[in-house]
Amino acid sequence: MTTPRAIVIPALKKHTATLICIHGLGDSGAGWTFLAENWRRRGKFEEVAFVFPSAPTIPITANMGMQMPGWYDIINFDTLKRSDDEPGILKSQKYIHSLINQQIADGIPPSRIILGGFSQGGAMSLFSGPTFRERLAGVFGLSSYQLLTEKFGNLVGETYGEAGEGKRDVKKEKIFMGHGIDDPLVKCEWGQMTMEGLKEKGFEVEWHTYPDTVHAVDPKEIDDLEAWVTKRLEETKEEKL
């Protein structure tokens, strides 16, 4: 099973930061390049390179085994615990971590890398970002939910702790989450439960909801995300490898 090559949109100025965006089920990296194109047209984030990976094509149990791009198998669309595909999730986590590592190898510090995505891609980002070995600039999840809750909790316990224990301060981890109130596929209450679970673990989460929005991205959501990305890049602009 081969993962397609990621689309990379290079920085227009000196490359000092990277945003990696993970698409949802059945989509591709090309489906999210509009983010970079929108910001480029308005002269935003010219120092940022954008990476849009595409998932491999796999059978999806909840879609009667139909083959489509996916980061892991989905067993059931009707519950928050929609995937027991731990091997698939961990394989995609490893791939996403490799994308981050490539940026670090290219000279971008982890604290200048933002990871995020939509739906299944957002779920993978919320799982992979906080479990990366170093703190990222931030993580965002749009219309997303928590994966492998128990395992994620164990990984968080191994990664974060008190100063002096050789662990990271969870309070410095920044997360943005947005969700359509009328989302019939990934219910808003699932996103809220995920947000509350992250906050209980100590993460700083900026949470937004959007009325009259189903399983899609609201224009106001893009504006809110842009403001959050701007803030994260401003607060980390002096950080280096």
Coordinates of N, CA and C in Angstrom, one line a residue:
M1 N 0.9 -1.2 0.0 CA 0.0 0.0 0.0 C 0.9 1.2 0.0
T2 N 0.8 2.0 -1.1 CA 1.7 3.2 -1.2 C 1.0 4.5 -0.9
T3 N 1.7 5.3 -0.1 CA 1.1 6.6 0.2 C 1.5 7.6 -0.9
P4 N 0.6 8.3 -1.5 CA 0.9 9.2 -2.6 C 1.9 10.3 -2.1
R5 N 2.6 10.9 -3.0 CA 3.5 12.0 -2.6 C 2.7 13.2 -2.2
A6 N 3.2 13.9 -1.1 CA 2.5 15.1 -0.6 C 2.7 16.2 -1.6
I7 N 1.7 17.1 -1.6 CA 1.8 18.4 -2.3 C 2.5 19.4 -1.4
V8 N 3.5 20.0 -1.9 CA 4.3 21.0 -1.1 C 4.2 22.4 -1.9
I9 N 3.7 23.4 -1.2 CA 3.7 24.7 -1.7 C 4.7 25.5 -0.9
P10 N 5.8 25.9 -1.6 CA 6.9 26.5 -0.9 C 6.6 27.9 -0.4
A11 N 7.4 28.3 0.6 CA 7.3 29.7 1.1 C 7.7 30.7 0.0
L12 N 7.1 31.9 0.0 CA 7.5 32.9 -0.9 C 8.7 33.7 -0.5
K13 N 8.8 33.8 0.8 CA 10.0 34.5 1.4 C 10.9 33.4 2.1
K14 N 11.8 33.9 2.9 CA 12.7 32.9 3.6 C 11.8 32.0 4.4
H15 N 12.0 30.7 4.2 CA 11.2 29.6 4.8 C 11.5 29.5 6.3
T16 N 10.6 30.0 7.2 CA 10.8 29.9 8.6 C 9.8 29.1 9.4
A17 N 8.7 28.6 8.7 CA 7.6 27.9 9.3 C 6.9 27.0 8.3
T18 N 6.2 26.0 8.8 CA 5.5 25.0 7.9 C 4.2 24.7 8.5
L19 N 3.2 24.6 7.7 CA 1.8 24.2 8.1 C 1.5 22.9 7.3
I20 N 1.3 21.8 8.0 CA 0.9 20.5 7.4 C -0.6 20.3 7.6
C21 N -1.3 20.1 6.6 CA -2.8 19.9 6.6 C -3.2 18.5 6.2
I22 N -3.9 17.8 7.0 CA -4.3 16.4 6.7 C -5.8 16.4 6.4
H23 N -6.1 15.8 5.2 CA -7.4 15.8 4.7 C -8.3 14.7 5.3
G24 N -9.6 14.8 5.0 CA -10.5 13.8 5.6 C -10.7 12.6 4.7
L25 N -11.6 11.7 5.1 CA -11.9 10.4 4.4 C -12.4 10.7 3.0
G26 N -11.8 10.0 2.0 CA -12.3 10.1 0.7 C -11.7 11.3 -0.1
D27 N -10.9 12.1 0.6 CA -10.4 13.3 -0.1 C -9.0 13.1 -0.4
S28 N -8.3 14.2 -0.8 CA -6.8 14.2 -1.1 C -6.2 15.5 -0.6
G29 N -4.9 15.5 -0.6 CA -4.2 16.7 -0.3 C -4.6 17.9 -1.2
A30 N -4.9 17.6 -2.5 CA -5.2 18.6 -3.4 C -6.5 19.3 -3.0
G31 N -7.4 18.6 -2.3 CA -8.7 19.2 -1.8 C -8.5 20.2 -0.8
W32 N -7.3 20.4 -0.2 CA -7.1 21.4 0.8 C -6.1 22.5 0.4
T33 N -5.6 22.5 -0.8 CA -4.7 23.5 -1.2 C -5.3 24.9 -1.2
F34 N -6.7 24.9 -1.2 CA -7.4 26.2 -1.2 C -7.0 27.1 0.0
L35 N -6.6 26.4 1.1 CA -6.2 27.2 2.3 C -5.0 28.0 1.9
A36 N -3.9 27.4 1.3 CA -2.7 28.1 1.0 C -3.0 29.2 -0.1
E37 N -3.9 28.8 -1.1 CA -4.2 29.7 -2.2 C -4.9 30.9 -1.7
N38 N -5.8 30.7 -0.7 CA -6.6 31.8 -0.1 C -5.6 32.8 0.6
W39 N -4.7 32.2 1.4 CA -3.8 33.1 2.1 C -2.8 33.7 1.2
R40 N -2.3 33.0 0.2 CA -1.4 33.6 -0.7 C -1.9 34.8 -1.5
R41 N -3.2 34.7 -1.9 CA -3.8 35.8 -2.6 C -3.9 37.1 -1.8
R42 N -3.9 36.9 -0.5 CA -4.1 38.1 0.4 C -2.7 38.4 1.1
G43 N -1.6 37.8 0.6 CA -0.3 38.2 1.2 C -0.1 37.7 2.6
K44 N -0.8 36.6 3.0 CA -0.6 36.0 4.3 C 0.4 34.9 4.3
F45 N 1.1 34.8 5.4 CA 2.0 33.7 5.7 C 3.0 33.4 4.6
E46 N 3.6 34.4 4.1 CA 4.6 34.3 3.0 C 5.9 33.5 3.4
E47 N 6.1 33.5 4.7 CA 7.3 32.7 5.2 C 7.0 31.3 5.4
V48 N 5.8 30.9 5.2 CA 5.3 29.5 5.5 C 5.3 28.6 4.3
A49 N 5.8 27.4 4.4 CA 5.6 26.4 3.4 C 4.4 25.5 3.8
F50 N 3.6 25.1 2.9 CA 2.4 24.3 3.1 C 2.6 22.9 2.6
V51 N 2.3 21.9 3.4 CA 2.4 20.5 3.0 C 1.0 19.8 3.1
F52 N 0.6 19.2 2.0 CA -0.8 18.6 1.9 C -0.6 17.2 1.5
P53 N -0.4 16.3 2.4 CA -0.3 14.8 2.1 C -1.6 14.2 1.7
S54 N -1.5 13.1 1.0 CA -2.7 12.3 0.6 C -2.6 10.9 1.2
A55 N -3.7 10.4 1.7 CA -3.8 9.1 2.4 C -3.8 8.0 1.3
P56 N -3.3 6.8 1.7 CA -3.4 5.7 0.8 C -4.9 5.2 0.6
T57 N -5.1 4.5 -0.5 CA -6.5 4.0 -0.7 C -6.6 2.7 0.1
I58 N -7.6 2.6 0.9 CA -7.9 1.4 1.8 C -9.3 1.1 1.8
P59 N -9.7 -0.2 2.1 CA -11.1 -0.5 2.3 C -11.7 0.1 3.6
I60 N -12.9 0.7 3.5 CA -13.5 1.3 4.7 C -14.7 0.4 5.1
T61 N -14.7 -0.2 6.2 CA -15.7 -1.1 6.7 C -17.1 -0.5 6.7
A62 N -17.2 0.8 7.2 CA -18.5 1.4 7.3 C -19.1 1.8 6.0
N63 N -18.3 1.8 4.9 CA -18.8 2.0 3.6 C -18.8 0.7 2.8
M64 N -19.1 -0.4 3.5 CA -19.3 -1.7 2.9 C -18.0 -2.2 2.2
G65 N -16.9 -1.8 2.8 CA -15.6 -2.2 2.3 C -15.1 -1.5 1.0
M66 N -15.8 -0.4 0.6 CA -15.4 0.3 -0.5 C -14.0 0.9 -0.3
Q67 N -13.2 0.9 -1.4 CA -11.9 1.4 -1.4 C -11.9 3.0 -1.6
M68 N -11.2 3.7 -0.7 CA -11.1 5.1 -0.8 C -9.9 5.6 0.0
P69 N -9.5 6.8 -0.3 CA -8.4 7.4 0.5 C -8.8 7.5 2.0
G70 N -8.0 6.9 2.9 CA -8.3 7.0 4.3 C -7.0 6.8 5.1
W71 N -7.0 7.5 6.3 CA -5.9 7.3 7.2 C -6.0 6.1 8.1
Y72 N -7.2 5.6 8.2 CA -7.4 4.4 9.0 C -8.8 3.9 8.6
D73 N -9.1 2.7 8.9 CA -10.5 2.1 8.7 C -11.5 2.7 9.7
I74 N -12.7 3.0 9.2 CA -13.8 3.4 10.1 C -14.8 2.2 10.2
I75 N -15.0 1.8 11.4 CA -15.9 0.6 11.6 C -17.4 1.0 11.6
N76 N -17.7 2.2 12.2 CA -19.1 2.6 12.4 C -19.1 4.1 12.4
F77 N -20.0 4.7 11.6 CA -20.1 6.1 11.6 C -21.0 6.7 12.7
D78 N -21.7 5.8 13.5 CA -22.7 6.2 14.4 C -22.3 6.5 15.8
T79 N -21.0 6.3 16.1 CA -20.6 6.5 17.5 C -19.3 7.3 17.5
L80 N -19.0 7.9 18.6 CA -17.7 8.6 18.7 C -16.5 7.6 18.6
K81 N -16.7 6.4 19.2 CA -15.7 5.3 19.1 C -15.9 4.6 17.7
R82 N -15.6 5.3 16.7 CA -15.9 4.9 15.3 C -14.8 4.0 14.7
S83 N -13.7 3.9 15.3 CA -12.6 3.2 14.7 C -11.8 2.4 15.8
D84 N -11.7 1.1 15.6 CA -10.9 0.2 16.4 C -9.6 -0.1 15.6
D85 N -9.4 0.6 14.5 CA -8.2 0.2 13.7 C -6.9 0.8 14.2
E86 N -6.5 0.3 15.4 CA -5.3 0.8 16.0 C -4.1 0.7 15.1
P87 N -3.9 -0.4 14.4 CA -2.7 -0.5 13.5 C -2.7 0.6 12.4
G88 N -3.9 0.8 11.9 CA -4.0 1.8 10.8 C -3.7 3.2 11.4
I89 N -4.2 3.5 12.6 CA -4.0 4.8 13.2 C -2.6 5.0 13.5
L90 N -1.9 4.0 14.1 CA -0.5 4.1 14.5 C 0.4 4.2 13.2
K91 N 0.0 3.5 12.2 CA 0.8 3.6 10.9 C 0.7 5.1 10.4
S92 N -0.5 5.7 10.4 CA -0.6 7.0 9.9 C 0.1 8.0 10.8
Q93 N 0.0 7.8 12.1 CA 0.7 8.6 13.1 C 2.2 8.6 12.7
K94 N 2.8 7.4 12.4 CA 4.2 7.3 12.1 C 4.5 8.1 10.8
Y95 N 3.6 8.0 9.8 CA 3.8 8.8 8.6 C 3.8 10.3 8.8
I96 N 2.8 10.7 9.6 CA 2.7 12.2 9.9 C 3.9 12.6 10.7
H97 N 4.4 11.8 11.6 CA 5.6 12.2 12.3 C 6.8 12.3 11.4
S98 N 6.8 11.4 10.4 CA 7.9 11.5 9.4 C 7.8 12.8 8.6
L99 N 6.6 13.3 8.3 CA 6.5 14.6 7.6 C 7.1 15.7 8.5
I100 N 6.8 15.7 9.8 CA 7.3 16.7 10.7 C 8.8 16.6 10.7
N101 N 9.3 15.3 10.8 CA 10.8 15.1 10.9 C 11.5 15.6 9.6
Q102 N 10.8 15.5 8.5 CA 11.4 16.0 7.3 C 11.6 17.5 7.3
Q103 N 10.6 18.2 7.9 CA 10.7 19.7 8.0 C 11.8 20.0 9.0
I104 N 11.9 19.3 10.0 CA 13.0 19.6 11.0 C 14.4 19.3 10.3
A105 N 14.5 18.3 9.5 CA 15.7 18.0 8.8 C 16.0 19.1 7.8
D106 N 15.0 19.8 7.3 CA 15.1 20.9 6.4 C 15.4 22.3 7.1
G107 N 15.5 22.2 8.4 CA 15.9 23.4 9.2 C 14.8 24.1 9.9
I108 N 13.6 23.6 9.9 CA 12.5 24.2 10.6 C 12.3 23.7 12.0
P109 N 12.4 24.5 13.0 CA 12.2 23.9 14.4 C 10.8 23.4 14.6
P110 N 10.6 22.4 15.4 CA 9.3 21.9 15.7 C 8.3 23.0 16.2
S111 N 8.8 23.9 16.9 CA 8.0 25.0 17.5 C 7.6 26.0 16.4
R112 N 8.0 25.8 15.1 CA 7.5 26.6 14.0 C 6.7 25.7 13.0
I113 N 6.3 24.6 13.5 CA 5.5 23.7 12.6 C 4.1 23.6 13.2
I114 N 3.1 23.8 12.3 CA 1.7 23.7 12.7 C 1.1 22.5 12.0
L115 N 0.4 21.6 12.7 CA -0.2 20.4 12.2 C -1.7 20.5 12.4
G116 N -2.5 20.2 11.4 CA -3.9 20.1 11.6 C -4.6 19.5 10.4
G117 N -6.0 19.4 10.5 CA -6.7 18.8 9.5 C -8.2 18.8 9.7
F118 N -8.9 18.2 8.8 CA -10.4 18.1 8.8 C -10.9 16.7 9.0
S119 N -11.9 16.5 9.9 CA -12.6 15.3 10.1 C -11.6 14.2 10.4
Q120 N -11.4 13.1 9.6 CA -10.5 12.1 9.9 C -9.0 12.6 10.0
G121 N -8.7 13.6 9.1 CA -7.4 14.2 9.2 C -7.2 15.1 10.4
G122 N -8.3 15.7 10.9 CA -8.2 16.4 12.2 C -8.0 15.5 13.3
A123 N -8.7 14.3 13.3 CA -8.6 13.3 14.3 C -7.1 12.8 14.4
M124 N -6.5 12.6 13.2 CA -5.2 12.1 13.2 C -4.2 13.2 13.7
S125 N -4.5 14.5 13.4 CA -3.7 15.6 13.9 C -3.8 15.7 15.4
L126 N -5.0 15.6 16.0 CA -5.2 15.7 17.4 C -4.5 14.5 18.1
F127 N -4.3 13.4 17.4 CA -3.6 12.3 18.0 C -2.1 12.4 17.8
S128 N -1.7 12.8 16.6 CA -0.3 12.8 16.3 C 0.5 14.0 16.8
G129 N -0.1 15.2 16.8 CA 0.6 16.4 17.2 C 1.0 16.3 18.7
P130 N 0.1 16.1 19.6 CA 0.5 16.1 21.0 C 1.5 14.9 21.4
T131 N 1.5 13.9 20.5 CA 2.4 12.7 20.9 C 3.7 12.8 20.1
F132 N 3.9 13.8 19.4 CA 5.3 14.0 18.7 C 6.3 14.3 19.8
R133 N 7.5 13.9 19.6 CA 8.6 14.0 20.6 C 8.9 15.4 21.1
E134 N 8.6 16.4 20.3 CA 8.8 17.8 20.7 C 7.6 18.6 20.5
R135 N 7.5 19.8 21.2 CA 6.4 20.6 21.1 C 6.3 21.3 19.7
L136 N 5.1 21.3 19.1 CA 4.9 22.0 17.9 C 4.3 23.4 18.2
A137 N 4.3 24.2 17.1 CA 3.7 25.5 17.3 C 2.3 25.5 17.6
G138 N 1.6 24.4 17.1 CA 0.2 24.3 17.4 C -0.4 23.2 16.6
V139 N -1.6 22.7 17.0 CA -2.4 21.7 16.4 C -3.8 22.1 16.2
F140 N -4.4 21.9 15.0 CA -5.8 22.2 14.9 C -6.6 21.0 14.3
G141 N -7.8 20.9 14.8 CA -8.8 19.9 14.3 C -10.1 20.5 14.0
L142 N -10.5 20.4 12.7 CA -11.8 20.9 12.3 C -12.8 19.7 12.1
S143 N -13.9 19.8 12.7 CA -14.9 18.7 12.7 C -14.3 17.4 13.0
S144 N -13.6 17.4 14.2 CA -12.8 16.2 14.5 C -13.2 15.6 15.8
Y145 N -12.5 14.6 16.2 CA -12.8 13.8 17.4 C -11.5 13.0 17.9
Q146 N -11.6 12.5 19.1 CA -10.4 11.8 19.7 C -10.4 10.4 19.2
L147 N -9.1 10.0 18.9 CA -8.9 8.6 18.6 C -8.2 7.8 19.7
L148 N -8.5 6.5 19.8 CA -7.8 5.6 20.8 C -7.7 6.3 22.2
T149 N -8.8 6.7 22.8 CA -8.8 7.5 24.0 C -7.9 7.0 25.0
E150 N -8.0 5.7 25.3 CA -7.1 5.2 26.4 C -5.6 5.2 26.1
K151 N -5.3 4.8 24.8 CA -3.9 4.8 24.4 C -3.4 6.2 24.4
F152 N -4.2 7.2 23.9 CA -3.8 8.6 23.8 C -3.5 9.1 25.2
G153 N -4.4 8.7 26.2 CA -4.1 9.1 27.6 C -2.8 8.6 28.1
N154 N -2.5 7.3 27.8 CA -1.2 6.7 28.2 C 0.0 7.5 27.6
L155 N -0.2 7.8 26.3 CA 0.9 8.5 25.6 C 1.1 9.9 26.2
V156 N 0.0 10.5 26.5 CA 0.1 11.9 27.1 C 0.8 11.8 28.5
G157 N 0.5 10.7 29.2 CA 1.1 10.5 30.6 C 2.6 10.3 30.5
E158 N 3.0 9.6 29.4 CA 4.4 9.4 29.2 C 5.2 10.6 28.7
T159 N 4.5 11.5 28.0 CA 5.1 12.7 27.4 C 5.2 13.9 28.3
Y160 N 4.1 14.1 29.1 CA 4.0 15.4 29.8 C 4.1 15.1 31.3
G161 N 4.6 16.1 32.0 CA 4.8 16.0 33.5 C 5.3 17.3 34.1
E162 N 5.8 17.2 35.3 CA 6.3 18.3 36.0 C 7.7 18.7 35.5
A163 N 8.0 20.0 35.6 CA 9.4 20.5 35.2 C 10.4 19.7 36.0
G164 N 11.5 19.4 35.3 CA 12.6 18.6 36.0 C 12.5 17.1 35.8
E165 N 11.3 16.7 35.3 CA 11.2 15.2 35.1 C 11.6 14.8 33.7
G166 N 12.1 15.7 32.9 CA 12.5 15.4 31.5 C 11.3 15.3 30.6
K167 N 10.1 15.9 31.0 CA 8.9 15.9 30.3 C 8.5 17.3 29.9
R168 N 7.5 17.4 29.0 CA 7.0 18.7 28.5 C 5.9 19.2 29.4
D169 N 5.7 20.5 29.4 CA 4.6 21.1 30.1 C 3.4 21.2 29.2
V170 N 2.4 20.4 29.6 CA 1.2 20.3 28.8 C 0.5 21.6 28.6
K171 N 0.7 22.6 29.5 CA 0.0 23.8 29.4 C 0.5 24.7 28.3
K172 N 1.7 24.3 27.7 CA 2.3 25.1 26.6 C 1.8 24.6 25.2
E173 N 1.0 23.5 25.3 CA 0.5 22.9 24.0 C -0.7 23.6 23.6
K174 N -0.7 24.2 22.3 CA -1.8 25.0 21.9 C -2.6 24.3 20.8
I175 N -3.9 24.2 21.0 CA -4.8 23.5 20.1 C -6.0 24.4 19.7
F176 N -6.4 24.3 18.4 CA -7.6 25.0 17.9 C -8.5 24.0 17.4
M177 N -9.8 24.1 17.8 CA -10.8 23.2 17.3 C -12.1 24.0 16.9
G178 N -12.6 23.6 15.7 CA -13.8 24.2 15.2 C -14.8 23.2 14.8
H179 N -16.1 23.4 14.9 CA -17.1 22.4 14.6 C -18.4 23.0 14.2
G180 N -19.0 22.5 13.1 CA -20.4 22.9 12.7 C -21.4 22.3 13.7
I181 N -22.3 23.2 14.2 CA -23.3 22.7 15.2 C -24.2 21.7 14.6
D182 N -24.5 21.8 13.3 CA -25.5 20.8 12.7 C -24.8 19.7 11.9
D183 N -23.6 19.4 12.3 CA -22.8 18.3 11.6 C -23.5 17.0 11.9
P184 N -24.0 16.3 10.9 CA -24.7 15.0 11.1 C -23.8 13.8 11.1
L185 N -22.5 14.0 10.6 CA -21.6 12.9 10.5 C -20.6 12.8 11.6
V186 N -20.0 13.9 12.0 CA -19.2 13.9 13.2 C -19.9 14.9 14.1
K187 N -20.7 14.4 15.0 CA -21.6 15.3 15.8 C -20.8 16.3 16.6
C188 N -21.4 17.5 16.7 CA -20.7 18.6 17.4 C -20.4 18.2 18.9
E189 N -21.3 17.4 19.5 CA -21.1 17.0 20.9 C -19.9 16.1 21.0
W190 N -19.5 15.4 19.9 CA -18.3 14.5 19.9 C -17.1 15.4 20.0
G191 N -17.2 16.5 19.1 CA -16.1 17.5 19.2 C -15.9 18.1 20.5
Q192 N -17.1 18.5 21.1 CA -17.0 19.1 22.4 C -16.5 18.2 23.5
M193 N -16.9 16.9 23.4 CA -16.3 15.9 24.4 C -14.8 15.8 24.2
T194 N -14.4 15.8 22.9 CA -12.9 15.7 22.7 C -12.2 16.9 23.3
M195 N -12.8 18.1 23.0 CA -12.2 19.4 23.6 C -12.1 19.3 25.1
E196 N -13.2 18.9 25.7 CA -13.2 18.8 27.2 C -12.2 17.8 27.7
G197 N -12.1 16.7 27.0 CA -11.1 15.7 27.4 C -9.7 16.2 27.3
L198 N -9.4 17.0 26.2 CA -8.0 17.6 26.1 C -7.8 18.6 27.2
K199 N -8.8 19.4 27.5 CA -8.7 20.4 28.6 C -8.4 19.8 29.9
E200 N -9.1 18.7 30.2 CA -8.9 17.9 31.4 C -7.5 17.4 31.6
K201 N -6.9 17.1 30.5 CA -5.5 16.7 30.5 C -4.5 17.9 30.6
G202 N -5.0 19.1 30.5 CA -4.2 20.3 30.7 C -3.9 21.0 29.4
F203 N -4.3 20.6 28.2 CA -4.0 21.3 27.0 C -4.8 22.6 26.9
E204 N -4.2 23.6 26.3 CA -4.9 24.8 26.0 C -5.7 24.7 24.7
V205 N -7.0 24.7 24.8 CA -7.8 24.5 23.6 C -8.7 25.7 23.3
E206 N -8.6 26.3 22.1 CA -9.4 27.3 21.6 C -10.6 26.6 20.8
W207 N -11.8 26.8 21.3 CA -12.9 26.0 20.8 C -14.0 27.0 20.1
H208 N -14.4 26.7 18.9 CA -15.4 27.5 18.2 C -16.4 26.6 17.6
T209 N -17.7 27.1 17.6 CA -18.8 26.3 17.0 C -19.4 27.3 15.9
Y210 N -20.0 26.7 14.9 CA -20.6 27.5 13.8 C -22.0 27.0 13.5
P211 N -23.0 28.0 13.7 CA -24.4 27.6 13.4 C -24.6 27.4 12.0
D212 N -25.6 26.5 11.7 CA -26.1 26.2 10.3 C -25.0 25.7 9.5
T213 N -24.0 25.0 10.1 CA -22.9 24.4 9.4 C -23.0 22.9 9.6
V214 N -22.9 22.1 8.5 CA -23.0 20.6 8.6 C -21.5 20.1 8.6
H215 N -21.2 19.0 7.9 CA -19.9 18.4 7.9 C -19.1 19.1 6.9
A216 N -18.7 20.4 7.1 CA -18.0 21.2 6.2 C -17.3 22.3 7.0
V217 N -16.5 23.1 6.2 CA -15.8 24.2 6.9 C -16.5 25.5 6.6
D218 N -16.8 26.2 7.6 CA -17.5 27.5 7.5 C -16.5 28.6 7.2
P219 N -16.8 29.6 6.3 CA -15.9 30.7 6.0 C -15.4 31.4 7.3
K220 N -16.3 31.6 8.2 CA -15.9 32.2 9.5 C -14.9 31.3 10.2
E221 N -15.0 30.0 10.1 CA -14.0 29.1 10.7 C -12.6 29.3 10.1
I222 N -12.6 29.5 8.8 CA -11.3 29.8 8.2 C -10.7 31.1 8.7
D223 N -11.5 32.1 8.9 CA -11.1 33.3 9.4 C -10.5 33.1 10.9
D224 N -11.3 32.3 11.7 CA -10.8 32.1 13.0 C -9.5 31.3 13.1
L225 N -9.4 30.3 12.1 CA -8.2 29.6 12.0 C -7.0 30.5 11.6
E226 N -7.3 31.3 10.7 CA -6.2 32.3 10.2 C -5.7 33.1 11.4
A227 N -6.6 33.6 12.2 CA -6.2 34.4 13.4 C -5.4 33.6 14.4
W228 N -5.8 32.4 14.6 CA -5.0 31.5 15.5 C -3.7 31.2 14.9
V229 N -3.6 30.9 13.6 CA -2.3 30.6 13.0 C -1.4 31.8 13.1
T230 N -1.9 33.0 12.8 CA -1.2 34.3 12.9 C -0.6 34.4 14.3
K231 N -1.4 34.2 15.3 CA -1.0 34.3 16.7 C 0.1 33.3 17.0
R232 N 0.0 32.0 16.6 CA 1.0 31.0 16.9 C 2.3 31.4 16.2
L233 N 2.3 31.9 15.0 CA 3.5 32.2 14.3 C 4.2 33.4 14.9
E234 N 3.4 34.4 15.4 CA 3.9 35.6 16.0 C 4.6 35.2 17.3
E235 N 4.0 34.3 18.1 CA 4.5 34.0 19.4 C 5.8 33.1 19.3
T236 N 6.0 32.4 18.2 CA 7.1 31.5 18.0 C 8.2 32.1 17.0
K237 N 8.0 33.3 16.6 CA 8.9 33.8 15.5 C 10.4 33.8 15.8
E238 N 10.7 33.9 17.1 CA 12.1 34.0 17.5 C 12.7 32.6 17.8
E239 N 11.9 31.6 17.7 CA 12.4 30.2 18.0 C 13.2 29.6 16.9
K240 N 14.3 28.9 17.2 CA 15.2 28.3 16.3 C 15.5 26.9 16.7
L241 N 16.1 26.1 15.8 CA 16.6 24.8 16.1 C 17.7 24.8 17.1

